mmCIF file with all atom_site columns, C-alpha atoms in Angstrom:
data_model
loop_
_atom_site.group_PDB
_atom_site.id
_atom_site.type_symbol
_atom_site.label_atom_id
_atom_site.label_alt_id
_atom_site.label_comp_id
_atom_site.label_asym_id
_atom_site.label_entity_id
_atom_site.label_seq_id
_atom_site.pdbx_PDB_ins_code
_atom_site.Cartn_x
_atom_site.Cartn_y
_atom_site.Cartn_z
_atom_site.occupancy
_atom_site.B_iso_or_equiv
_atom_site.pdbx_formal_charge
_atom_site.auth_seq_id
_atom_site.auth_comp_id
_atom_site.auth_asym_id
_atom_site.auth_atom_id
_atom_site.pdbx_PDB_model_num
ATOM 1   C CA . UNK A 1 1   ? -14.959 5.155   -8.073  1.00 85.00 ? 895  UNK A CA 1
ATOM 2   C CA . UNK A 1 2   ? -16.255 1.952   -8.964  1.00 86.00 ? 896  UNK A CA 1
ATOM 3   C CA . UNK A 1 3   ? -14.904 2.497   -12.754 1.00 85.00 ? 897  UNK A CA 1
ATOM 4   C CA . UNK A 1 4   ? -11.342 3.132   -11.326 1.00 86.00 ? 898  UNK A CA 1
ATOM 5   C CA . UNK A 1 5   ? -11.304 0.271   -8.752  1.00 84.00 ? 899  UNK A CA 1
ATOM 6   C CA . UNK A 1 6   ? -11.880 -2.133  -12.605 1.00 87.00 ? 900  UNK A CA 1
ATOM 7   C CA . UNK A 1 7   ? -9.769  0.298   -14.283 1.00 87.00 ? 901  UNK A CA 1
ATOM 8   C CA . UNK A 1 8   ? -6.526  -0.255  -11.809 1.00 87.00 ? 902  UNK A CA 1
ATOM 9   C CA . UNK A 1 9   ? -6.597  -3.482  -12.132 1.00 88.00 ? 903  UNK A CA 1
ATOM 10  C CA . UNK A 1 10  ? -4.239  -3.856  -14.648 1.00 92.00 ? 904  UNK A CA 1
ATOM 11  C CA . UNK A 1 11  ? -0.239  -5.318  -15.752 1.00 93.00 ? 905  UNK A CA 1
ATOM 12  C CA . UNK A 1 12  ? 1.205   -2.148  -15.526 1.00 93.00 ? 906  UNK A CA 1
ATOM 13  C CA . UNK A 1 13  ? -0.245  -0.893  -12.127 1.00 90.00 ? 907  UNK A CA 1
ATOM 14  C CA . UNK A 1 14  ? 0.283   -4.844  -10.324 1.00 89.00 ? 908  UNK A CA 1
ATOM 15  C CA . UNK A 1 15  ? 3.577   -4.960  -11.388 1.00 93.00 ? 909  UNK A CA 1
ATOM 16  C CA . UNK A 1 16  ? 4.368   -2.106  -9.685  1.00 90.00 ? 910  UNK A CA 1
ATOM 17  C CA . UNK A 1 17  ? 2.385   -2.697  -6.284  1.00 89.00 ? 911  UNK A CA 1
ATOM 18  C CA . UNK A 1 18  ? 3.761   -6.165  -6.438  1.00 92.00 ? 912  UNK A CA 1
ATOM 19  C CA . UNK A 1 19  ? 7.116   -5.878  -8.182  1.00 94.00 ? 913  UNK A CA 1
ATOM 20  C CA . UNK A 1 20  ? 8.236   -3.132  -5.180  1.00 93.00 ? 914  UNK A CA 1
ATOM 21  C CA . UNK A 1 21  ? 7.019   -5.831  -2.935  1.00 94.00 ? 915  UNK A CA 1
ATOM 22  C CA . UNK A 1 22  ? 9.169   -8.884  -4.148  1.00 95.00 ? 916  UNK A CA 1
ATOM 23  C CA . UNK A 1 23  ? 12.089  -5.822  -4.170  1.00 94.00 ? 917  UNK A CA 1
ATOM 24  C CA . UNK A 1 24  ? 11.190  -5.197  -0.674  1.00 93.00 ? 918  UNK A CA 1
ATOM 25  C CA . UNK A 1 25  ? 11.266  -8.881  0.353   1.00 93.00 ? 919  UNK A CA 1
ATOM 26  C CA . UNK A 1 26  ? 14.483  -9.668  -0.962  1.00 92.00 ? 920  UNK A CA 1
ATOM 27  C CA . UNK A 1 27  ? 15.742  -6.283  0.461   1.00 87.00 ? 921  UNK A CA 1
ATOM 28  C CA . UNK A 1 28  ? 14.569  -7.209  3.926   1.00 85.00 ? 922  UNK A CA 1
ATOM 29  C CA . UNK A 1 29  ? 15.966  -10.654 3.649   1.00 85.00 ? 923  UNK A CA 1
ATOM 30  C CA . UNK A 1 30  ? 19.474  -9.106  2.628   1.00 81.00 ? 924  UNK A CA 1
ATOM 31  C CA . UNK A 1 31  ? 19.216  -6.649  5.162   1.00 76.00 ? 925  UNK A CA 1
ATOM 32  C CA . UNK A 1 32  ? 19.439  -9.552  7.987   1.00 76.00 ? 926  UNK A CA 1
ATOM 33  C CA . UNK A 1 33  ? 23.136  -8.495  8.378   1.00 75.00 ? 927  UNK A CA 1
ATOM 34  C CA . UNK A 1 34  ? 23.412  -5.965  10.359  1.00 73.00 ? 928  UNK A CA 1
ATOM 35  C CA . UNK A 1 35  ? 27.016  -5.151  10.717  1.00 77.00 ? 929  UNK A CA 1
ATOM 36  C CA . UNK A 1 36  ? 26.381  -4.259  6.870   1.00 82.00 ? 930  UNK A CA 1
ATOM 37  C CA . UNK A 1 37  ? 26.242  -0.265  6.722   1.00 84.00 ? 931  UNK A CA 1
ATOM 38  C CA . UNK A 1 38  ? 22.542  0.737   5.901   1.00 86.00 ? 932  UNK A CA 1
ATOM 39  C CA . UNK A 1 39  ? 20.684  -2.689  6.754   1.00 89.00 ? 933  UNK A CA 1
ATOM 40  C CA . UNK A 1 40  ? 18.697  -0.461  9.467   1.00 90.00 ? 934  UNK A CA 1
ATOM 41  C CA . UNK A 1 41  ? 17.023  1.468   6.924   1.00 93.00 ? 935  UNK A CA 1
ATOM 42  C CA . UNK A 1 42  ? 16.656  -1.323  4.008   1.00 92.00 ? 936  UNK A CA 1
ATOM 43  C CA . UNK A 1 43  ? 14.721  -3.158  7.035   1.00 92.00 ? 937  UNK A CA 1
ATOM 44  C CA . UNK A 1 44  ? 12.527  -0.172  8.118   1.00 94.00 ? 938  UNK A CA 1
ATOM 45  C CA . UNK A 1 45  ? 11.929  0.846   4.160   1.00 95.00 ? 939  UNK A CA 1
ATOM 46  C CA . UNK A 1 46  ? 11.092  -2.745  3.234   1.00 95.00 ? 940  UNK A CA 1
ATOM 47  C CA . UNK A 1 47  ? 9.044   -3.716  6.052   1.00 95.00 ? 941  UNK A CA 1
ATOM 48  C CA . UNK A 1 48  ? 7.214   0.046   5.830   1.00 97.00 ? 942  UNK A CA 1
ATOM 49  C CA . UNK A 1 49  ? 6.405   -0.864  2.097   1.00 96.00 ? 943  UNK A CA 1
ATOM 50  C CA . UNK A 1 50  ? 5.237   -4.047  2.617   1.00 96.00 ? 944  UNK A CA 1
ATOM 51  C CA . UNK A 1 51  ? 2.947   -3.424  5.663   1.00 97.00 ? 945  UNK A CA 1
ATOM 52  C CA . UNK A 1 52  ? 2.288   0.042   5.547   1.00 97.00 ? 946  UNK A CA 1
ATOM 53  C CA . UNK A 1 53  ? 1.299   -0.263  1.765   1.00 96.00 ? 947  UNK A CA 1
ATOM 54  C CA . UNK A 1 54  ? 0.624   -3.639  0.566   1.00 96.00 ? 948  UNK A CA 1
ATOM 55  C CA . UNK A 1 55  ? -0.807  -4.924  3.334   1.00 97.00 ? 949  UNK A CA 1
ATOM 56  C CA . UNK A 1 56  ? -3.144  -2.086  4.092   1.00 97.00 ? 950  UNK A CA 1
ATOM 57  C CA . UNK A 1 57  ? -3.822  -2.254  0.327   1.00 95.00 ? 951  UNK A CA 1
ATOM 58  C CA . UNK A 1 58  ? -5.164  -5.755  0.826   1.00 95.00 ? 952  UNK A CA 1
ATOM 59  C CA . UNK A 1 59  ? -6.351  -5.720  4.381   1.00 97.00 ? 953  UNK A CA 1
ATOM 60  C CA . UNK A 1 60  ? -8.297  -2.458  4.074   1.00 97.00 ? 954  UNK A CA 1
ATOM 61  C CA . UNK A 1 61  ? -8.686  -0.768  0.788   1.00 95.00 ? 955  UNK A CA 1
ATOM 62  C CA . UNK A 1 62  ? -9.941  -4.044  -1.318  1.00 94.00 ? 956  UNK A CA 1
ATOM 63  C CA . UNK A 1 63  ? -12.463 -5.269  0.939   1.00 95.00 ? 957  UNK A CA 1
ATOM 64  C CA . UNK A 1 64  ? -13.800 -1.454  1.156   1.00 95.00 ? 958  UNK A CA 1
ATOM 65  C CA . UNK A 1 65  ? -13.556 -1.587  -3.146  1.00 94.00 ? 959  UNK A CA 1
ATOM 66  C CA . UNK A 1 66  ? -15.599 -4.887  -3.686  1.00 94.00 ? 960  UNK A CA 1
ATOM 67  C CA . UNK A 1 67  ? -17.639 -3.475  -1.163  1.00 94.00 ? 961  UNK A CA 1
ATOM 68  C CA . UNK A 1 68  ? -18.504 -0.326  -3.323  1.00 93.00 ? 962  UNK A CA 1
ATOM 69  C CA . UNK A 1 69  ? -18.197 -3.022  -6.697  1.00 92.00 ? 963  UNK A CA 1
ATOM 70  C CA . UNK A 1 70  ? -22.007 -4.761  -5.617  1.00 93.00 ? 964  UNK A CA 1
ATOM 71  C CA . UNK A 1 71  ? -23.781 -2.092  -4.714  1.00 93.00 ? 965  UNK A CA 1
ATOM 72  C CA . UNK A 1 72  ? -26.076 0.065   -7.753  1.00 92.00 ? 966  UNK A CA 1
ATOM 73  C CA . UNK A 1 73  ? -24.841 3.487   -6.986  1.00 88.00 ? 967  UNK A CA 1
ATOM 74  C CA . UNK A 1 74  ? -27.566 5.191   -8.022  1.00 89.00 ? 968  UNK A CA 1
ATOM 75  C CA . UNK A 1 75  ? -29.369 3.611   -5.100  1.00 94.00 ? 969  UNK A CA 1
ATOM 76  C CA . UNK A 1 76  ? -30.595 4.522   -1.883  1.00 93.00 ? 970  UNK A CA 1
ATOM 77  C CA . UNK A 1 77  ? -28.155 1.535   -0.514  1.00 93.00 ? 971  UNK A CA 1
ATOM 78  C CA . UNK A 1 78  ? -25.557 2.745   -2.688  1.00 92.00 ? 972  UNK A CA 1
ATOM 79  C CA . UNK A 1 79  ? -25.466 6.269   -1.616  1.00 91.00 ? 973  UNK A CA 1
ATOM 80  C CA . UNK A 1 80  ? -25.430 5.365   2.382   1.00 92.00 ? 974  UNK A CA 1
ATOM 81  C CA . UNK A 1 81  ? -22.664 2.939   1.488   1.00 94.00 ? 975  UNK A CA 1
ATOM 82  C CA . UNK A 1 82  ? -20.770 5.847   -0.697  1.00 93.00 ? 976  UNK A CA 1
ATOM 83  C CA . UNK A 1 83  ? -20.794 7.784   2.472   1.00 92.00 ? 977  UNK A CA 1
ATOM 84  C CA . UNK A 1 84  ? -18.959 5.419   4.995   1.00 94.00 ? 978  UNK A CA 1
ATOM 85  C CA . UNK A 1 85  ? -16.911 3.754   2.236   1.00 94.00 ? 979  UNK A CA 1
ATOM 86  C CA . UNK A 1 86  ? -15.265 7.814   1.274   1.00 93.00 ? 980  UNK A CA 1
ATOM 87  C CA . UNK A 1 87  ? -14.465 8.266   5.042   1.00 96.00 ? 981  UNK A CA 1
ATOM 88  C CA . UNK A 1 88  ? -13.082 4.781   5.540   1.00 97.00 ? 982  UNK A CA 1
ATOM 89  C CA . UNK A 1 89  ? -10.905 4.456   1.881   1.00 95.00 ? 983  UNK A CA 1
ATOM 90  C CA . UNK A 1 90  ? -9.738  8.096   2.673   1.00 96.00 ? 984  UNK A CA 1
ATOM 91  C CA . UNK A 1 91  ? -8.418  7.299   5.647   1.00 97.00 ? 985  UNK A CA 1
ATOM 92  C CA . UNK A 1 92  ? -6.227  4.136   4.841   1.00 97.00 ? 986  UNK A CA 1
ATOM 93  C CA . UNK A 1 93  ? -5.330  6.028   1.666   1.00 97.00 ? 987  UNK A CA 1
ATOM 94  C CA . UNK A 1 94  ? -3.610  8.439   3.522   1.00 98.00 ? 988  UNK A CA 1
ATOM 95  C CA . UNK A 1 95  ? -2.053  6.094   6.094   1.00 98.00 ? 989  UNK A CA 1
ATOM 96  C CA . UNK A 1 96  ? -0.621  3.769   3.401   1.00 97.00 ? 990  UNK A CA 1
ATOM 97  C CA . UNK A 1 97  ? 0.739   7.067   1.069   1.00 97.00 ? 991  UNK A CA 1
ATOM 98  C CA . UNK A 1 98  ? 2.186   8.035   4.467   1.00 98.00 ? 992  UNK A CA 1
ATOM 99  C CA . UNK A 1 99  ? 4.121   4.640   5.398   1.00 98.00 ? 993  UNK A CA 1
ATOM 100 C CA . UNK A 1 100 ? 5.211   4.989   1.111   1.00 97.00 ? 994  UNK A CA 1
ATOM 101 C CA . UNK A 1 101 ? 6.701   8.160   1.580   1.00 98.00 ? 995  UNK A CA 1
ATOM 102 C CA . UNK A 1 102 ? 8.398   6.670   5.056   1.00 98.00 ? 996  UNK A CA 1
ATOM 103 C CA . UNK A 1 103 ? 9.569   3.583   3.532   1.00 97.00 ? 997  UNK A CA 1
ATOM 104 C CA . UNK A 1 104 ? 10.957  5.924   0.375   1.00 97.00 ? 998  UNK A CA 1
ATOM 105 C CA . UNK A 1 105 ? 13.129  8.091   2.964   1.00 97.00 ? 999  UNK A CA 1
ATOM 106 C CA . UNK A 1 106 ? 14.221  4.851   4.343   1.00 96.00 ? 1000 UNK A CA 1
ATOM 107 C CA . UNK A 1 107 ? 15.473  3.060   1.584   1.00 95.00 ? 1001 UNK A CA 1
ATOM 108 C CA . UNK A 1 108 ? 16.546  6.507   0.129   1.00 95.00 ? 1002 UNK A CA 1
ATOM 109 C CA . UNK A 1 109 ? 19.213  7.032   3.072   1.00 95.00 ? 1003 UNK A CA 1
ATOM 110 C CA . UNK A 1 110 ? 19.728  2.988   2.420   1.00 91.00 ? 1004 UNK A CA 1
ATOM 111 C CA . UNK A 1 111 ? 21.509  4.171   -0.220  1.00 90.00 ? 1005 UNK A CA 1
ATOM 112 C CA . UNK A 1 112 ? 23.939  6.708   1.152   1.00 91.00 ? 1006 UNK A CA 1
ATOM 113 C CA . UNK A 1 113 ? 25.726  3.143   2.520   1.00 84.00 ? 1007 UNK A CA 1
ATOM 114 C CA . UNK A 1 114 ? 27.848  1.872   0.068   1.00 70.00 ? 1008 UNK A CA 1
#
């Protein structure tokens, strides 16, 4: 794990996380009209993304990665830490795939509004 939390790190993989979160800002900032058909769901999508997703990424996910990043994992430290830190990540793993998949059906029927 600790070779794929260096290994994501990259352009290609930032530039999506972040690039669908600029998208989502400027989505929820255009979605502030709400006579305009389909702002509901831009709003919900967006906001889903960007909380659901980024933010868990950064609040929860990160700090449980560098976490993992100092400790020898052939150790006896390493292995107790390895045990909390695969509950934990799991668990905000599937809660931010879940608000991704949310904020996709959103801003999927977002688009049904012309």
């Amino acid at each position: 794990m600790q070779s794929i939390n260096i290994a994501v790190i990259n352009p290609l993989f930032m530039t999506a996380l972040f690039g669908t979160a600029a998208a989502c800002i400027f989505l929820a900032f255009s979605s502030f009209n709400w006579h305009q058909p389909g702002a509901v769901y831009l709003s919900i999508g967006s906001l889903l993304y960007l909380v659901g997703t980024v933010g868990v990424t950064i609040a929860c996910n990160v700090p449980l990665n560098d976490a993992l990043a100092k400790v020898d994992p052939g150790s006896a430290e390493g292995e107790r830490l390895w045990v909390s830190y695969l509950v934990n990540w799991t668990i905000w793993n599937h809660i931010r795939s879940a608000a991704a998949l949310a904020a996709s059906a959103a801003l999927a029927i977002a688009l049904r509004y012309p």
